[in-house]
Amino acid sequence: MQTLELRGLNLNAISSLAQAMTRTIPAGVTFGLVGTLGAGKTTLVQQIAAATGVDAGDVTSPTFTLLNSYDASIASGPITLHHMDVYRIADEDEFLELGVEELMDDPQAWTLIEWADRVESMMPRQTIWIHIDFDADSASGNADDLRSLRFASASVRFDETFQKLQRQYLRLVDERDQSAE
């Protein structure tokens, strides 16, 4: 299993990470977002949406609507950004009744699913899992504002992608830091 772990990320760093994702991860991907309540799953989706040209202010957690879709764009071209929250889904049958298989199979979309661990057995093998945690080991001591994100996938399809993502992310953070000086 290929993994990538990033620690000590503040909101600006998460924004840079989202930009790096749009430059390195192809269309046709499902993301399983995992983390405790308040860990930052929706915030990550908002930053991804902003990086794809969607107004982040329009992105809210679809806890009650279950699914929101947006016209977006990544480096490889236009995509549909599907954002789901399955926190209130009772079981896997209800999950499938939403038509998610069609969404997850869409080659021109990114499907981001909050609380995806609740329907893990229904997720595609090629899912990119993003585990979001409060960063308690942060050097700043302010774990409330910092997160650690761990990307993982069982698919060999993403072995090189995670390496490219890390390089692109570090490049963007470096550029941001230089422009702030």
PDB file of C-alpha atoms in Angstrom:
ATOM      1  CA  MET A   1       0.000   0.000   0.000  1.00  0.00           C
ATOM      2  CA  GLN A   2       1.384   3.360  -1.058  1.00  0.00           C
ATOM      3  CA  THR A   3       1.155   6.112   1.571  1.00  0.00           C
ATOM      4  CA  LEU A   4       2.094   9.743   1.999  1.00  0.00           C
ATOM      5  CA  GLU A   5       1.964  11.500   5.359  1.00  0.00           C
ATOM      6  CA  LEU A   6       2.114  15.254   5.845  1.00  0.00           C
ATOM      7  CA  ARG A   7       2.237  16.772   9.332  1.00  0.00           C
ATOM      8  CA  GLY A   8       1.839  20.207  10.865  1.00  0.00           C
ATOM      9  CA  LEU A   9      -0.452  21.586   8.160  1.00  0.00           C
ATOM     10  CA  ASN A  10      -2.253  24.867   8.793  1.00  0.00           C
ATOM     11  CA  LEU A  11      -5.008  26.201   6.534  1.00  0.00           C
ATOM     12  CA  ASN A  12      -2.503  27.799   4.128  1.00  0.00           C
ATOM     13  CA  ALA A  13      -0.617  24.520   3.819  1.00  0.00           C
ATOM     14  CA  ILE A  14      -3.876  22.632   3.225  1.00  0.00           C
ATOM     15  CA  SER A  15      -4.685  25.142   0.485  1.00  0.00           C
ATOM     16  CA  SER A  16      -1.288  24.458  -1.111  1.00  0.00           C
ATOM     17  CA  LEU A  17      -1.906  20.725  -0.794  1.00  0.00           C
ATOM     18  CA  ALA A  18      -5.267  21.095  -2.559  1.00  0.00           C
ATOM     19  CA  GLN A  19      -3.569  23.007  -5.384  1.00  0.00           C
ATOM     20  CA  ALA A  20      -0.942  20.269  -5.642  1.00  0.00           C
ATOM     21  CA  MET A  21      -3.693  17.648  -5.820  1.00  0.00           C
ATOM     22  CA  THR A  22      -5.300  19.400  -8.805  1.00  0.00           C
ATOM     23  CA  ARG A  23      -1.952  19.329 -10.614  1.00  0.00           C
ATOM     24  CA  THR A  24      -1.015  15.704  -9.927  1.00  0.00           C
ATOM     25  CA  ILE A  25      -4.099  13.540  -9.376  1.00  0.00           C
ATOM     26  CA  PRO A  26      -6.010  12.558 -12.517  1.00  0.00           C
ATOM     27  CA  ALA A  27      -9.755  12.627 -13.106  1.00  0.00           C
ATOM     28  CA  GLY A  28     -11.768   9.529 -12.296  1.00  0.00           C
ATOM     29  CA  VAL A  29     -10.715   9.262  -8.649  1.00  0.00           C
ATOM     30  CA  THR A  30     -12.708   8.580  -5.498  1.00  0.00           C
ATOM     31  CA  PHE A  31     -11.383  10.014  -2.234  1.00  0.00           C
ATOM     32  CA  GLY A  32     -12.407   8.494   1.092  1.00  0.00           C
ATOM     33  CA  LEU A  33     -12.122  11.162   3.797  1.00  0.00           C
ATOM     34  CA  VAL A  34     -11.708   9.820   7.317  1.00  0.00           C
ATOM     35  CA  GLY A  35     -11.363  11.700  10.592  1.00  0.00           C
ATOM     36  CA  THR A  36     -13.094  12.496  13.834  1.00  0.00           C
ATOM     37  CA  LEU A  37     -15.821  15.106  14.090  1.00  0.00           C
ATOM     38  CA  GLY A  38     -14.231  18.514  13.524  1.00  0.00           C
ATOM     39  CA  ALA A  39     -10.949  17.124  12.169  1.00  0.00           C
ATOM     40  CA  GLY A  40     -11.284  19.107   8.945  1.00  0.00           C
ATOM     41  CA  LYS A  41     -12.866  16.868   6.318  1.00  0.00           C
ATOM     42  CA  THR A  42     -15.203  19.585   5.036  1.00  0.00           C
ATOM     43  CA  THR A  43     -12.434  22.192   5.258  1.00  0.00           C
ATOM     44  CA  LEU A  44     -10.250  19.986   3.062  1.00  0.00           C
ATOM     45  CA  VAL A  45     -13.095  19.644   0.547  1.00  0.00           C
ATOM     46  CA  GLN A  46     -13.553  23.438   0.563  1.00  0.00           C
ATOM     47  CA  GLN A  47      -9.848  23.929  -0.187  1.00  0.00           C
ATOM     48  CA  ILE A  48      -9.970  21.309  -2.950  1.00  0.00           C
ATOM     49  CA  ALA A  49     -13.050  23.018  -4.388  1.00  0.00           C
ATOM     50  CA  ALA A  50     -11.310  26.406  -4.325  1.00  0.00           C
ATOM     51  CA  ALA A  51      -8.278  24.899  -6.075  1.00  0.00           C
ATOM     52  CA  THR A  52     -10.579  23.537  -8.810  1.00  0.00           C
ATOM     53  CA  GLY A  53     -12.256  26.900  -9.406  1.00  0.00           C
ATOM     54  CA  VAL A  54     -15.335  26.428  -7.212  1.00  0.00           C
ATOM     55  CA  ASP A  55     -16.197  29.160  -4.697  1.00  0.00           C
ATOM     56  CA  ALA A  56     -15.254  27.574  -1.359  1.00  0.00           C
ATOM     57  CA  GLY A  57     -18.061  29.549   0.280  1.00  0.00           C
ATOM     58  CA  ASP A  58     -20.559  27.516  -1.742  1.00  0.00           C
ATOM     59  CA  VAL A  59     -19.224  24.256  -0.289  1.00  0.00           C
ATOM     60  CA  THR A  60     -20.862  23.026   2.879  1.00  0.00           C
ATOM     61  CA  SER A  61     -21.028  19.586   4.387  1.00  0.00           C
ATOM     62  CA  PRO A  62     -23.878  17.697   2.700  1.00  0.00           C
ATOM     63  CA  THR A  63     -24.798  15.960   5.969  1.00  0.00           C
ATOM     64  CA  PHE A  64     -28.525  16.221   5.277  1.00  0.00           C
ATOM     65  CA  THR A  65     -28.557  16.554   1.482  1.00  0.00           C
ATOM     66  CA  LEU A  66     -25.978  13.718   1.222  1.00  0.00           C
ATOM     67  CA  LEU A  67     -24.567  14.906  -2.126  1.00  0.00           C
ATOM     68  CA  ASN A  68     -23.525  18.166  -3.745  1.00  0.00           C
ATOM     69  CA  SER A  69     -21.939  18.371  -7.200  1.00  0.00           C
ATOM     70  CA  TYR A  70     -19.953  21.222  -8.728  1.00  0.00           C
ATOM     71  CA  ASP A  71     -18.458  21.990 -12.140  1.00  0.00           C
ATOM     72  CA  ALA A  72     -14.715  22.178 -11.584  1.00  0.00           C
ATOM     73  CA  SER A  73     -11.374  21.908 -13.339  1.00  0.00           C
ATOM     74  CA  ILE A  74      -8.037  20.223 -12.671  1.00  0.00           C
ATOM     75  CA  ALA A  75      -4.801  20.307 -14.684  1.00  0.00           C
ATOM     76  CA  SER A  76      -6.038  17.562 -17.020  1.00  0.00           C
ATOM     77  CA  GLY A  77      -9.281  19.419 -17.800  1.00  0.00           C
ATOM     78  CA  PRO A  78     -12.870  19.914 -16.627  1.00  0.00           C
ATOM     79  CA  ILE A  79     -14.338  17.553 -14.042  1.00  0.00           C
ATOM     80  CA  THR A  80     -17.402  17.234 -11.876  1.00  0.00           C
ATOM     81  CA  LEU A  81     -16.604  17.474  -8.187  1.00  0.00           C
ATOM     82  CA  HIS A  82     -18.988  15.250  -6.216  1.00  0.00           C
ATOM     83  CA  HIS A  83     -19.032  15.843  -2.452  1.00  0.00           C
ATOM     84  CA  MET A  84     -20.820  13.314  -0.256  1.00  0.00           C
ATOM     85  CA  ASP A  85     -21.255  12.966   3.486  1.00  0.00           C
ATOM     86  CA  VAL A  86     -22.318   9.485   4.568  1.00  0.00           C
ATOM     87  CA  TYR A  87     -22.364  10.169   8.321  1.00  0.00           C
ATOM     88  CA  ARG A  88     -26.136   9.670   8.445  1.00  0.00           C
ATOM     89  CA  ILE A  89     -26.268   6.702   6.054  1.00  0.00           C
ATOM     90  CA  ALA A  90     -27.817   3.752   7.894  1.00  0.00           C
ATOM     91  CA  ASP A  91     -26.146   0.942   5.961  1.00  0.00           C
ATOM     92  CA  GLU A  92     -24.465  -0.063   2.725  1.00  0.00           C
ATOM     93  CA  ASP A  93     -27.790  -0.676   0.968  1.00  0.00           C
ATOM     94  CA  GLU A  94     -28.821   2.934   1.565  1.00  0.00           C
ATOM     95  CA  PHE A  95     -25.394   4.036   0.311  1.00  0.00           C
ATOM     96  CA  LEU A  96     -25.874   2.123  -2.954  1.00  0.00           C
ATOM     97  CA  GLU A  97     -29.424   3.472  -3.376  1.00  0.00           C
ATOM     98  CA  LEU A  98     -27.878   6.929  -3.775  1.00  0.00           C
ATOM     99  CA  GLY A  99     -26.362   5.833  -7.090  1.00  0.00           C
ATOM    100  CA  VAL A 100     -22.828   6.225  -5.832  1.00  0.00           C
ATOM    101  CA  GLU A 101     -21.425   3.451  -8.003  1.00  0.00           C
ATOM    102  CA  GLU A 102     -22.139   5.600 -11.056  1.00  0.00           C
ATOM    103  CA  LEU A 103     -20.482   8.615  -9.410  1.00  0.00           C
ATOM    104  CA  MET A 104     -17.418   6.629  -8.368  1.00  0.00           C
ATOM    105  CA  ASP A 105     -17.075   5.168 -11.882  1.00  0.00           C
ATOM    106  CA  ASP A 106     -17.253   8.579 -13.598  1.00  0.00           C
ATOM    107  CA  PRO A 107     -13.943   9.017 -15.465  1.00  0.00           C
ATOM    108  CA  GLN A 108     -14.445  12.808 -15.545  1.00  0.00           C
ATOM    109  CA  ALA A 109     -15.039  13.347 -11.833  1.00  0.00           C
ATOM    110  CA  TRP A 110     -13.512  13.482  -8.426  1.00  0.00           C
ATOM    111  CA  THR A 111     -15.813  11.969  -5.816  1.00  0.00           C
ATOM    112  CA  LEU A 112     -15.012  13.060  -2.261  1.00  0.00           C
ATOM    113  CA  ILE A 113     -16.803  11.076   0.451  1.00  0.00           C
ATOM    114  CA  GLU A 114     -16.723  12.226   4.070  1.00  0.00           C
ATOM    115  CA  TRP A 115     -16.990   9.446   6.682  1.00  0.00           C
ATOM    116  CA  ALA A 116     -16.112   6.915   3.962  1.00  0.00           C
ATOM    117  CA  ASP A 117     -14.876   4.442   6.564  1.00  0.00           C
ATOM    118  CA  ARG A 118     -18.556   3.800   7.383  1.00  0.00           C
ATOM    119  CA  VAL A 119     -19.002   2.236   3.927  1.00  0.00           C
ATOM    120  CA  GLU A 120     -15.446   1.004   3.425  1.00  0.00           C
ATOM    121  CA  SER A 121     -16.442  -2.339   1.896  1.00  0.00           C
ATOM    122  CA  MET A 122     -18.361  -0.491  -0.843  1.00  0.00           C
ATOM    123  CA  MET A 123     -15.504   1.812  -1.806  1.00  0.00           C
ATOM    124  CA  PRO A 124     -13.549   1.099  -5.010  1.00  0.00           C
ATOM    125  CA  ARG A 125     -10.180  -0.615  -4.648  1.00  0.00           C
ATOM    126  CA  GLN A 126      -8.605   2.442  -6.280  1.00  0.00           C
ATOM    127  CA  THR A 127      -9.874   4.817  -3.595  1.00  0.00           C
ATOM    128  CA  ILE A 128      -7.410   7.371  -2.296  1.00  0.00           C
ATOM    129  CA  TRP A 129      -7.964   7.390   1.448  1.00  0.00           C
ATOM    130  CA  ILE A 130      -7.192  10.630   3.258  1.00  0.00           C
ATOM    131  CA  HIS A 131      -6.998  10.287   7.036  1.00  0.00           C
ATOM    132  CA  ILE A 132      -7.190  13.679   8.758  1.00  0.00           C
ATOM    133  CA  ASP A 133      -6.139  14.099  12.385  1.00  0.00           C
ATOM    134  CA  PHE A 134      -5.371  16.879  14.812  1.00  0.00           C
ATOM    135  CA  ASP A 135      -1.580  17.191  14.913  1.00  0.00           C
ATOM    136  CA  ALA A 136      -0.875  16.688  18.619  1.00  0.00           C
ATOM    137  CA  ASP A 137       2.861  16.318  17.964  1.00  0.00           C
ATOM    138  CA  SER A 138       3.148  19.730  16.368  1.00  0.00           C
ATOM    139  CA  ALA A 139       6.241  21.715  17.293  1.00  0.00           C
ATOM    140  CA  SER A 140       4.105  24.849  17.708  1.00  0.00           C
ATOM    141  CA  GLY A 141       2.070  23.216  20.450  1.00  0.00           C
ATOM    142  CA  ASN A 142      -1.130  24.590  18.920  1.00  0.00           C
ATOM    143  CA  ALA A 143      -2.702  21.334  17.745  1.00  0.00           C
ATOM    144  CA  ASP A 144      -6.122  22.965  17.342  1.00  0.00           C
ATOM    145  CA  ASP A 145      -4.938  24.748  14.202  1.00  0.00           C
ATOM    146  CA  LEU A 146      -2.684  22.071  12.718  1.00  0.00           C
ATOM    147  CA  ARG A 147      -3.530  18.805  11.025  1.00  0.00           C
ATOM    148  CA  SER A 148      -1.773  15.727   9.800  1.00  0.00           C
ATOM    149  CA  LEU A 149      -3.014  14.117   6.605  1.00  0.00           C
ATOM    150  CA  ARG A 150      -2.183  10.597   5.514  1.00  0.00           C
ATOM    151  CA  PHE A 151      -2.910   9.557   1.951  1.00  0.00           C
ATOM    152  CA  ALA A 152      -3.154   5.822   1.285  1.00  0.00           C
ATOM    153  CA  SER A 153      -4.276   3.592  -1.549  1.00  0.00           C
ATOM    154  CA  ALA A 154      -4.146  -0.127  -2.210  1.00  0.00           C
ATOM    155  CA  SER A 155      -3.900   0.602  -5.931  1.00  0.00           C
ATOM    156  CA  VAL A 156      -0.480   0.618  -7.592  1.00  0.00           C
ATOM    157  CA  ARG A 157      -2.016   3.230  -9.895  1.00  0.00           C
ATOM    158  CA  PHE A 158      -1.062   5.883  -7.320  1.00  0.00           C
ATOM    159  CA  ASP A 159       2.500   4.841  -6.426  1.00  0.00           C
ATOM    160  CA  GLU A 160       4.044   7.549  -8.590  1.00  0.00           C
ATOM    161  CA  THR A 161       1.171   9.969  -8.027  1.00  0.00           C
ATOM    162  CA  PHE A 162       1.859  10.274  -4.289  1.00  0.00           C
ATOM    163  CA  GLN A 163       5.528  11.027  -4.982  1.00  0.00           C
ATOM    164  CA  LYS A 164       4.558  13.715  -7.507  1.00  0.00           C
ATOM    165  CA  LEU A 165       1.977  15.103  -5.072  1.00  0.00           C
ATOM    166  CA  GLN A 166       4.566  15.463  -2.333  1.00  0.00           C
ATOM    167  CA  ARG A 167       7.063  17.192  -4.657  1.00  0.00           C
ATOM    168  CA  GLN A 168       4.394  19.562  -6.016  1.00  0.00           C
ATOM    169  CA  TYR A 169       3.120  20.345  -2.508  1.00  0.00           C
ATOM    170  CA  LEU A 170       6.628  21.152  -1.230  1.00  0.00           C
ATOM    171  CA  ARG A 171       7.265  23.342  -4.290  1.00  0.00           C
ATOM    172  CA  LEU A 172       4.040  25.306  -3.683  1.00  0.00           C
ATOM    173  CA  VAL A 173       4.775  25.752   0.034  1.00  0.00           C
ATOM    174  CA  ASP A 174       8.279  26.973  -0.819  1.00  0.00           C
ATOM    175  CA  GLU A 175       6.878  29.447  -3.381  1.00  0.00           C
ATOM    176  CA  ARG A 176       4.297  30.679  -0.864  1.00  0.00           C
ATOM    177  CA  ASP A 177       6.953  31.130   1.826  1.00  0.00           C
ATOM    178  CA  GLN A 178       9.233  33.036  -0.564  1.00  0.00           C
ATOM    179  CA  SER A 179       6.438  35.375  -1.648  1.00  0.00           C
ATOM    180  CA  ALA A 180       5.604  36.082   2.004  1.00  0.00           C
ATOM    181  CA  GLU A 181       9.140  37.328   2.687  1.00  0.00           C
TER     182      GLU A 181
END
